Short mmCIF file of C-alpha atoms in Angstrom, two decimals:
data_model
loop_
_atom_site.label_atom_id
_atom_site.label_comp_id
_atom_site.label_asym_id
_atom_site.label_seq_id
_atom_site.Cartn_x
_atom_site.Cartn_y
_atom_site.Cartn_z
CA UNK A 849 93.70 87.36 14.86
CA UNK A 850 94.40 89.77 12.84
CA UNK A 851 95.23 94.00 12.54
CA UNK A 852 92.02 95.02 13.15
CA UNK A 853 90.93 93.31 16.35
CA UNK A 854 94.72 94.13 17.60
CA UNK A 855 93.21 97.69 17.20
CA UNK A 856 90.42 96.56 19.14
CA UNK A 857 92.18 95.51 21.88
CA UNK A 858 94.46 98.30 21.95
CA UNK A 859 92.01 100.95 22.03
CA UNK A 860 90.26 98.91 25.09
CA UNK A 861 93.77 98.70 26.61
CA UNK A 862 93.73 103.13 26.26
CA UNK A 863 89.99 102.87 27.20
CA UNK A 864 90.94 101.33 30.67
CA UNK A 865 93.98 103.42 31.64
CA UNK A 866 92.47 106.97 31.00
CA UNK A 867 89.14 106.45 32.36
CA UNK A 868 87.99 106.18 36.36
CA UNK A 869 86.80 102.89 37.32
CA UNK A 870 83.08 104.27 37.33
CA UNK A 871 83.53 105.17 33.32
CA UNK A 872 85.20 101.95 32.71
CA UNK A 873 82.75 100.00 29.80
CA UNK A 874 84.14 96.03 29.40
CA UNK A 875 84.59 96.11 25.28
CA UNK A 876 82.05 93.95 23.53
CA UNK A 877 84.06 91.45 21.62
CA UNK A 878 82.84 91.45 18.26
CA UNK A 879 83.35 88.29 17.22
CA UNK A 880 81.81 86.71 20.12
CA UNK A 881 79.29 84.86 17.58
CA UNK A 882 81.98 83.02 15.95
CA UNK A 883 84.44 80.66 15.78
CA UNK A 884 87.58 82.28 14.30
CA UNK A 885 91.02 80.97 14.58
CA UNK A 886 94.11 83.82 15.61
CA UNK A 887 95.01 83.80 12.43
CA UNK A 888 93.55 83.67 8.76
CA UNK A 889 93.04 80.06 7.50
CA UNK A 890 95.06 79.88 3.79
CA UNK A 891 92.45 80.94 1.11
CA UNK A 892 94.45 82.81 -1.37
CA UNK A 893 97.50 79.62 -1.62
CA UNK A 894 95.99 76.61 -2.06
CA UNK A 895 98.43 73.96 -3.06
CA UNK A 896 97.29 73.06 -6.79
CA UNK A 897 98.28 69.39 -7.83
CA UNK A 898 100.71 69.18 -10.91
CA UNK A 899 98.01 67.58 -12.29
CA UNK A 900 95.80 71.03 -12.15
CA UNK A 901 98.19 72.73 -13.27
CA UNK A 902 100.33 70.38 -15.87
CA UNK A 903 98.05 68.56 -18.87
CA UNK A 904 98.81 64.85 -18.68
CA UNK A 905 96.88 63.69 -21.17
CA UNK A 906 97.65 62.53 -25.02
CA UNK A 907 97.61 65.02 -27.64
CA UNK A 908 94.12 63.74 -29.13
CA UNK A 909 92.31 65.09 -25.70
CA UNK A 910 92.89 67.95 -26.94
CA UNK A 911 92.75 69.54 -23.51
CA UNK A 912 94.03 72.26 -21.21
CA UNK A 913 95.13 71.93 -17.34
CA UNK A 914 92.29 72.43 -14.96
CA UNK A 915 94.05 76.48 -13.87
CA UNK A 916 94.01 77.36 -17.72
CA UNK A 917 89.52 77.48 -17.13
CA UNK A 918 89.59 79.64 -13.84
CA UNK A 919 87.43 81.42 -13.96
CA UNK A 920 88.46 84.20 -11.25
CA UNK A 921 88.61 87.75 -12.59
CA UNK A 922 91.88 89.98 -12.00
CA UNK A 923 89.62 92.44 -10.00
CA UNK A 924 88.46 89.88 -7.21
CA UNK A 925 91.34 87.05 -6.35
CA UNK A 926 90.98 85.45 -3.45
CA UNK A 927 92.64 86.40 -0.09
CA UNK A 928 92.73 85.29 3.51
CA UNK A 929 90.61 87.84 4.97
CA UNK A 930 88.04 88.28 1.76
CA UNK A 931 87.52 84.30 1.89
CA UNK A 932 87.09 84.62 5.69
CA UNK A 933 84.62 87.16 5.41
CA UNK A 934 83.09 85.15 2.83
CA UNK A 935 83.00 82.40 4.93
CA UNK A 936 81.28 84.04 7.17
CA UNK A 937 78.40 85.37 4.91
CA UNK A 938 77.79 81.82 3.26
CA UNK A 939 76.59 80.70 6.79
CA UNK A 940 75.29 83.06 8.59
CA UNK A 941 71.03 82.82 8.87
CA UNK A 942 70.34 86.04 9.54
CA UNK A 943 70.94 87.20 6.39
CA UNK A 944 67.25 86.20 5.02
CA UNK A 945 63.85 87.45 5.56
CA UNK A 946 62.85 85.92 9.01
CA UNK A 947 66.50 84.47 9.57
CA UNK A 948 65.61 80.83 9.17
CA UNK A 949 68.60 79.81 6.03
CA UNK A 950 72.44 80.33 4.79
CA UNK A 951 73.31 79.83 2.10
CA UNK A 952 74.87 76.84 3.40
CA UNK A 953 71.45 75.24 3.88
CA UNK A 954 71.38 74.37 0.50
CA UNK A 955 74.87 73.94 0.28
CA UNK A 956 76.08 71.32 2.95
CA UNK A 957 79.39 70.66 3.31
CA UNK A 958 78.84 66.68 4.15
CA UNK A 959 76.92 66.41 1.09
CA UNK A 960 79.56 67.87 -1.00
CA UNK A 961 78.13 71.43 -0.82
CA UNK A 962 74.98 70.38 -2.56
CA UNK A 963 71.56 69.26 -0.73
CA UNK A 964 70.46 65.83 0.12
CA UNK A 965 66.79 67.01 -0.36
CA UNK A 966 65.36 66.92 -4.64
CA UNK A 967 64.57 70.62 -4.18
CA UNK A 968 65.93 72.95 -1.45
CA UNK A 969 63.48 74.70 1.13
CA UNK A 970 63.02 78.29 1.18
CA UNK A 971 62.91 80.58 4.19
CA UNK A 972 59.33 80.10 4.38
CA UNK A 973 58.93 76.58 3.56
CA UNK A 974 58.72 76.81 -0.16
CA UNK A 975 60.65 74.59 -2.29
CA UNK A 976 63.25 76.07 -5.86
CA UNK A 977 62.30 74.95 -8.57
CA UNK A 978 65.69 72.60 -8.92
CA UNK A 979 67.95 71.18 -7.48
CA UNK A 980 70.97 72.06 -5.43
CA UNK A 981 73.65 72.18 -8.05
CA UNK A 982 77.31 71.42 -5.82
CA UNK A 983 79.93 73.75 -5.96
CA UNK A 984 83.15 72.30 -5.39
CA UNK A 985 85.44 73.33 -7.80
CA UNK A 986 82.90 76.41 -9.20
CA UNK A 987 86.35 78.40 -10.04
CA UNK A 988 87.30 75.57 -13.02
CA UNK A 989 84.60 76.13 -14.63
CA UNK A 990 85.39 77.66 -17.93
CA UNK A 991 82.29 79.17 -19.40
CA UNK A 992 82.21 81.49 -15.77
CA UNK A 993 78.45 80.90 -15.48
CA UNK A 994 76.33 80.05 -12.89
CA UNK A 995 73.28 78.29 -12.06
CA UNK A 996 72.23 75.34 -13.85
CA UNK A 997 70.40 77.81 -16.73
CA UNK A 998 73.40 79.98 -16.67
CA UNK A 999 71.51 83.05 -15.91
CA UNK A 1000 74.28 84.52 -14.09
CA UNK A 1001 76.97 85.53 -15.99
CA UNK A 1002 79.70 85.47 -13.49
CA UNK A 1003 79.63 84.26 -10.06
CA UNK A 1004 79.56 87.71 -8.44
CA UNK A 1005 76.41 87.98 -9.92
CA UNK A 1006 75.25 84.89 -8.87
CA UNK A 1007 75.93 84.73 -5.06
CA UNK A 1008 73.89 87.88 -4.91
CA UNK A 1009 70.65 86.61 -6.70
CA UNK A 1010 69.22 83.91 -3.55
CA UNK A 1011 69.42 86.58 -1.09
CA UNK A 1012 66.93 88.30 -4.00
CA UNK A 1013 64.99 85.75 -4.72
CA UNK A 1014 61.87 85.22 -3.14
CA UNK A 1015 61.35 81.46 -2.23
CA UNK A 1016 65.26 81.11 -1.01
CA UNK A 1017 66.13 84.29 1.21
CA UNK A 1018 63.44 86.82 0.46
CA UNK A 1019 65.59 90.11 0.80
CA UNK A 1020 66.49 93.19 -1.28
CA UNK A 1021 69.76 94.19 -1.40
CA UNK A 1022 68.96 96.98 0.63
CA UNK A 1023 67.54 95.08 3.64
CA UNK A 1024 70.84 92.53 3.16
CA UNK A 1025 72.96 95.47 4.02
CA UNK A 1026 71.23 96.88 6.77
CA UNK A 1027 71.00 92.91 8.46
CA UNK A 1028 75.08 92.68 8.17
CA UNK A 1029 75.27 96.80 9.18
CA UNK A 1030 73.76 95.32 12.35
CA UNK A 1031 75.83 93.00 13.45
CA UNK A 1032 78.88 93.78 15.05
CA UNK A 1033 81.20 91.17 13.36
CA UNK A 1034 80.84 92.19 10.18
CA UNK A 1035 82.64 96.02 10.30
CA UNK A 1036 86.03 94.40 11.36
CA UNK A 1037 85.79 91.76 8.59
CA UNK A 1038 84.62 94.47 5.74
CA UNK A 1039 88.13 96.29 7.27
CA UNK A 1040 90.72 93.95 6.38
CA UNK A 1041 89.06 92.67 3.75
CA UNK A 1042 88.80 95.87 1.61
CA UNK A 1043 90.56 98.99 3.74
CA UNK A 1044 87.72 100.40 5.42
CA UNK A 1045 84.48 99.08 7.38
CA UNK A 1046 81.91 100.25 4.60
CA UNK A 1047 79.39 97.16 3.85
CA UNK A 1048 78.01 97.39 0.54
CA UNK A 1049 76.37 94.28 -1.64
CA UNK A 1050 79.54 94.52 -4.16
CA UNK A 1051 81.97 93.99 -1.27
CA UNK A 1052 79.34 91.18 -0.06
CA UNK A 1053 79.14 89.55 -3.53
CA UNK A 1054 83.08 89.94 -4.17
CA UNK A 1055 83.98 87.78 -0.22
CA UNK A 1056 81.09 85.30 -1.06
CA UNK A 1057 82.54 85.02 -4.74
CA UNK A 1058 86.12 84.36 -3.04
CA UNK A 1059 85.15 81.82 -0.55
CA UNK A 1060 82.82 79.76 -2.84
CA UNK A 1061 86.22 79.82 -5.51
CA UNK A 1062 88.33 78.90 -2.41
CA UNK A 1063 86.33 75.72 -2.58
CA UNK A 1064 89.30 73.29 -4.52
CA UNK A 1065 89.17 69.52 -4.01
CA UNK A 1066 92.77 68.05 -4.17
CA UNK A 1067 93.01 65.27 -1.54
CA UNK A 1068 90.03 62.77 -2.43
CA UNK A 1069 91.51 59.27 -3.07
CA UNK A 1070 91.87 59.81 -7.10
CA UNK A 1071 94.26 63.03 -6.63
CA UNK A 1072 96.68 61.23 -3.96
CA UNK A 1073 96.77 57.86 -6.43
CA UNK A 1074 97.26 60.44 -9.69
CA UNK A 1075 99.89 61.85 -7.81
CA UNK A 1076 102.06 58.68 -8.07
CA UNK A 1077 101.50 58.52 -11.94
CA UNK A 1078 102.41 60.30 -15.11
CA UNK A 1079 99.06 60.02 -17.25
CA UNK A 1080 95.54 59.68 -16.11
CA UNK A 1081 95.10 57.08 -18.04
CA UNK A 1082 97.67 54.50 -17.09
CA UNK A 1083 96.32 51.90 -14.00
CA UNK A 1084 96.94 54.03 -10.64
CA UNK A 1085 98.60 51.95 -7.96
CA UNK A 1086 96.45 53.41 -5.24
CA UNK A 1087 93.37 51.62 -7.04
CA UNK A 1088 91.76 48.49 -7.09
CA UNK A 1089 91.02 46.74 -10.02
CA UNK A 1090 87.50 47.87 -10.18
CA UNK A 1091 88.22 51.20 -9.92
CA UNK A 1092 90.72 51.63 -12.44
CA UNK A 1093 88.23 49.50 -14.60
CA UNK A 1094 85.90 52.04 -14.28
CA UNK A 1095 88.49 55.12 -14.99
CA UNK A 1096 89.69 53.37 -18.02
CA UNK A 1097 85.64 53.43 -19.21
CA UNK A 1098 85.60 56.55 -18.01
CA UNK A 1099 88.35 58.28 -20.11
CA UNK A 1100 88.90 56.09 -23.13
CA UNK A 1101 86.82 56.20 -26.20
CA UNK A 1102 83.82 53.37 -26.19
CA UNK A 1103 82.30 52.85 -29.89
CA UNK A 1104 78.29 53.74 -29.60
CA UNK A 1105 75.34 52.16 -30.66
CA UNK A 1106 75.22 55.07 -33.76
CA UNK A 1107 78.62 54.44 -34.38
CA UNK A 1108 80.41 56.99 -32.68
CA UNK A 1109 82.96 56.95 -30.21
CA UNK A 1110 82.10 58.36 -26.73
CA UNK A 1111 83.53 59.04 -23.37
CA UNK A 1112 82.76 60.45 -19.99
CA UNK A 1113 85.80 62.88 -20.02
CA UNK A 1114 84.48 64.69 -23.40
CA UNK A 1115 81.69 66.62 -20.98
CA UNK A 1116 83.67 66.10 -17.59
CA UNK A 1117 86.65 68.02 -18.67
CA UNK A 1118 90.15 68.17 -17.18
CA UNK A 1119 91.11 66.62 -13.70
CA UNK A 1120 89.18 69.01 -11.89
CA UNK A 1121 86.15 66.82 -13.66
CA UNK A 1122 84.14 70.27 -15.03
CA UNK A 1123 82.92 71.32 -18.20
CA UNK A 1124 82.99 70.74 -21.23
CA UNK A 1125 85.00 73.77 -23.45
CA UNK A 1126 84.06 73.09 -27.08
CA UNK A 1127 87.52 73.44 -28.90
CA UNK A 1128 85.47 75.42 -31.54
CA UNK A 1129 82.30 76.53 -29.65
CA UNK A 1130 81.40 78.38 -32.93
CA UNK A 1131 77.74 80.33 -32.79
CA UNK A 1132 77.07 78.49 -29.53
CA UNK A 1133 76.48 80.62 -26.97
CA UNK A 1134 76.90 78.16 -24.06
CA UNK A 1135 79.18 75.30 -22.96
CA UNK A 1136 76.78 73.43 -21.31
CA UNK A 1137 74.93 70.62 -23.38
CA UNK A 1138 72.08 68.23 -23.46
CA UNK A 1139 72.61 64.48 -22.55
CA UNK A 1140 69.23 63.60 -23.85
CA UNK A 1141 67.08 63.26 -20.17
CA UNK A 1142 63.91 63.85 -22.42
CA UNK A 1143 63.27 63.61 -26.13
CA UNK A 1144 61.41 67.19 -25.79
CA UNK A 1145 62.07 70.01 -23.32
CA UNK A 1146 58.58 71.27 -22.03
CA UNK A 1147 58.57 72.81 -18.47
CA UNK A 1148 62.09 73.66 -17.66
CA UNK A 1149 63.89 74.69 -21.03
CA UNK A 1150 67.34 75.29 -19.63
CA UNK A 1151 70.17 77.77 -20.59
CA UNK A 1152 67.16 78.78 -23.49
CA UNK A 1153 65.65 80.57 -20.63
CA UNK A 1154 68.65 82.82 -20.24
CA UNK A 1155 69.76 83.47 -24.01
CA UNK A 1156 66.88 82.89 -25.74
CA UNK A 1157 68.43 80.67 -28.35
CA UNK A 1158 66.39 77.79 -29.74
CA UNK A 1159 69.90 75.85 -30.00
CA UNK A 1160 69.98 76.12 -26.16
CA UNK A 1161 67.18 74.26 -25.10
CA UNK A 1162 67.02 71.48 -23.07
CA UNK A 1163 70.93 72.57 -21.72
CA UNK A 1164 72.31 72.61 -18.28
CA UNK A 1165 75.36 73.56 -16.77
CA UNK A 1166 77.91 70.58 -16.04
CA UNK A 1167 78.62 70.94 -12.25
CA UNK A 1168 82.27 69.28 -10.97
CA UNK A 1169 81.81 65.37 -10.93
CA UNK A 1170 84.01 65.83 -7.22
CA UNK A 1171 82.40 64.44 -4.59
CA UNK A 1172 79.56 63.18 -6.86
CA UNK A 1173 79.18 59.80 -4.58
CA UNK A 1174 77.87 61.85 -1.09
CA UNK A 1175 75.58 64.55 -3.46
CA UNK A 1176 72.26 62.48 -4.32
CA UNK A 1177 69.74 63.07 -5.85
CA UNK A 1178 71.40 63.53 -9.67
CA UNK A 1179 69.93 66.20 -12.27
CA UNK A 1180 68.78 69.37 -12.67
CA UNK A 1181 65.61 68.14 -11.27
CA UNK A 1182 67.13 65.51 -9.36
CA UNK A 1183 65.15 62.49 -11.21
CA UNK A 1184 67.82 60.32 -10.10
CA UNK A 1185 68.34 58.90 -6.65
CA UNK A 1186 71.32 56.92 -7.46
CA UNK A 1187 74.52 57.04 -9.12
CA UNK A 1188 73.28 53.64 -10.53
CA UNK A 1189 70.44 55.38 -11.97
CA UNK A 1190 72.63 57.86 -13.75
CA UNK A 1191 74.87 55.43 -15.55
CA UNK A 1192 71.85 53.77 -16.96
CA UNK A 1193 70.33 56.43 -18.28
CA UNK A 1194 73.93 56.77 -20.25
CA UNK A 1195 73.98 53.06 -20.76
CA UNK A 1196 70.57 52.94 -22.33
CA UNK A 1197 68.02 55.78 -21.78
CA UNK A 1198 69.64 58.65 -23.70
CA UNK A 1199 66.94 60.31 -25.45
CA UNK A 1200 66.78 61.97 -28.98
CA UNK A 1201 66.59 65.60 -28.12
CA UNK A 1202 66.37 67.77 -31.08
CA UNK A 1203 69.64 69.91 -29.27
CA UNK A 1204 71.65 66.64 -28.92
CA UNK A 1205 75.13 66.77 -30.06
CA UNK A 1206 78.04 64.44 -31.04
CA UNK A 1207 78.96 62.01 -29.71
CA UNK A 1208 75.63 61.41 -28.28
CA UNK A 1209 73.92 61.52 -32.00
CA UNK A 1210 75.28 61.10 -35.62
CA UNK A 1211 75.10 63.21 -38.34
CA UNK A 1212 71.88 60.93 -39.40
CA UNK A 1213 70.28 61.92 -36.19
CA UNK A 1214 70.35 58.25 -34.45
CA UNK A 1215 70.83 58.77 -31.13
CA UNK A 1216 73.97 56.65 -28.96
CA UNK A 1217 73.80 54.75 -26.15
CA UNK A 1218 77.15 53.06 -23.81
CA UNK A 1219 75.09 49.80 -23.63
CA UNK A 1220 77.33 48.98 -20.12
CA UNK A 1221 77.63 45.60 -19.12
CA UNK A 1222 77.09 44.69 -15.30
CA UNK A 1223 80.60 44.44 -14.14
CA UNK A 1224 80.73 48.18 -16.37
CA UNK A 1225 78.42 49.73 -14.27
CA UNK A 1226 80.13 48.84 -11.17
CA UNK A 1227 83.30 49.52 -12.30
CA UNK A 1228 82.24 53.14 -12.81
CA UNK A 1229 80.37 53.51 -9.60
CA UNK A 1230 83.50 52.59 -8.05
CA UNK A 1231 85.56 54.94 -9.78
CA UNK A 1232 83.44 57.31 -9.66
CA UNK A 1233 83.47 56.81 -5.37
CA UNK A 1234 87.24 57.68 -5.53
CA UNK A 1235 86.50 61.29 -6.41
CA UNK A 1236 84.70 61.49 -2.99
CA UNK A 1237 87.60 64.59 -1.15
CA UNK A 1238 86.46 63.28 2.46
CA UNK A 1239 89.46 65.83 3.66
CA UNK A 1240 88.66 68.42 2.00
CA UNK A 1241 84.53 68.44 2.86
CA UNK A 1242 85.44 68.18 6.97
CA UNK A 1243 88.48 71.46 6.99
CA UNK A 1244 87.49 73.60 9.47
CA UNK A 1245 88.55 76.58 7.03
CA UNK A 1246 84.91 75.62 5.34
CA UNK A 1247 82.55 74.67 8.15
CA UNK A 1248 79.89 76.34 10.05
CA UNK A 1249 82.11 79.57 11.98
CA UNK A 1250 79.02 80.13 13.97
CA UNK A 1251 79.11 76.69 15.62
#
């Protein structure tokens, strides 16, 4: 597999020859858990499309490629072994308090690494208080922030906080390292991950940060038909006429009911389908937005409850929009049980929240809505169907290593 477990095996090899049959000990093979391949899966080189990497569209979109919002620091870049390892940790159960969850179990890969369920069960059967947020394509998102408040300022903060918290994993950092210390697959990964076999909730929060950045959706149906185009917003060939309907809806400018032109792209930035990035944020302290789910914010304030700012109520992150067909319920609180849902609460249900911004409200405070016809809203579902990555969702390099 890979240097270390060569060392392994060589050392057994030694073991045998200088020892008398009666001394002989058969080597425990470490990784007897697992399901590893001989040799690393490719984290660190991911084949970026051009259109990740190149900006295709006009001028007035004033936007940058996908790679120009990573959001991986120069101190933790993904590599072969630290994804692995990473890998590893995101499944493995008996890193929580009675070793019933992963922290894949909110986070299934055939649901596009979100959960099918409106709120995710804890290790003892309590519930979060939202909603699975999906992570595919976590690394393109500019602001670096996670959760759907934000709290987390970087994502090797956040991986850490569920094993902390004490409805999702119930563990202190202390008791997480001990769990892993005890396990005997876990020294060899540490190794060749970071030089030495010393397991310490840094190293544990840098692999998980590398694995859940390794997670990059380039083969769904909309990246192999933008691949034969130019522009994202010329008709693809690889799409029916419904579905480039709905991407032309999607992209293009639509003139609101308060008079302003709106689009889809202006919050689900680049073709990586994250964000937004404000060209002038200005005194805002986020970059994730209101889109009006409730005139007033009362229970759950959003990013408000991280920074404190008034302006920052009622805000949620923007997840990816990949894979958005196979990751129902929608929301925060996951209020919506279809994508149908969703596009009529942006067809007509938008509601006037005192943080609503343009396009969604004029400078006279009336609030926009898309006002889709029929044949609108289907065009969108269906375009919205083509960001589905199928491929990507069943690679071994991101299932279950302990089955």
């Amino acid at each position: 597999m890979n240097k270390t477990i060569a060392t392994l095996i060589l050392g057994a090899a030694v073991l045998i020859a200088t020892c008398s049959k009666d001394d002989i000990e058969i080597p425990v093979d470490p990784f007897a858990e697992l399901n590893l391949p001989e040799q690393y899966f490719n984290y660190a080189n991911i084949q970026l499309p051009i259109h990740y990497t190149t900006n295709g569209f006009p001028a007035q979109f004033q936007f940058q490629p996908a790679i120009e919002y990573d959001n991986t620091p120069i101190d933790n870049q993904i590599t072969d072994a630290g994804a692995t390892l990473g890998r590893v940790l995101f499944y493995d159960k008996k890193l929580s308090a009675n070793g019933s969850v992963s922290c894949a179990s909110c986070h299934k890969a055939e649901h596009g690494f979100s959960d099918p369920e409106i709120l995710s069960e804890g290790f003892d059967g309590e519930h979060t208080r939202r909603h699975s947020m999906g992570i595919v394509n976590a690394r393109f998102y500019a602001g670096g922030q996670f959760f759907w408040d934000e709290r987390a300022a970087t994502l090797e903060e956040q991986v850490l906080m569920p094993f902390q918290d004490d409805i999702e994993m119930g563990l202190t950092l202390s008791e997480l390292i001990n769990i892993a210390s005890e396990q005997t697959y876990y020294p060899p990964l540490f190794e060749d991950t970071f030089g030495d076999a010393t397991i310490t909730s840094d190293r544990i929060s840098r692999a998980l940060a590398q694995f859940v950045r390794s997670l990059v959706s380039t083969t769904s149906k909309y990246d192999q038909a933008r691949s034969e185009v130019q522009s994202p917003i010329t008709d693809f060939p690889g799409f029916s006429a419904l579905e480039n309907q709905g991407k032309r809806l999607f992209y293009l400018p639509r003139l609101l009911t308060n008079g302003v032109n709106g689009n889809c792209v202006g919050c689900h930035q680049t073709e990586a389908f994250v964000g937004p990035l404000p060209s002038n944020p200005g005194p805002l302290t986020t970059f994730a937005t209101s889109n009006g789910l409730d005139a007033m914010s009362t229970t759950d304030l959003g990013v408000n409850e991280a920074t404190g700012n008034t302006r920052d109520i009622g805000k949620f992150k923007f997840p990816s929009l990949k894979n958005i067909a196979i990751r129902p319920p929608y929301m925060h609180d996951g209020r919506f049980a279809t994508l149908e849902e969703v596009i009529d609460h942006y067809s007509s249900g938008i509601q006037n929240h005192p943080n609503l911004i343009t396009p969604l409200v004029n400078s006279d405070g009336e609030v926009g809505q898309f006002n889709f016809t029929q044949e609108e809203k289907d065009a969108l579902v269906a375009f919205l169907n083509t960001l589905t990555d199928s491929q990507m969702l069943a690679d071994e390099k991101y299932s279950d290593p302990f089955e």
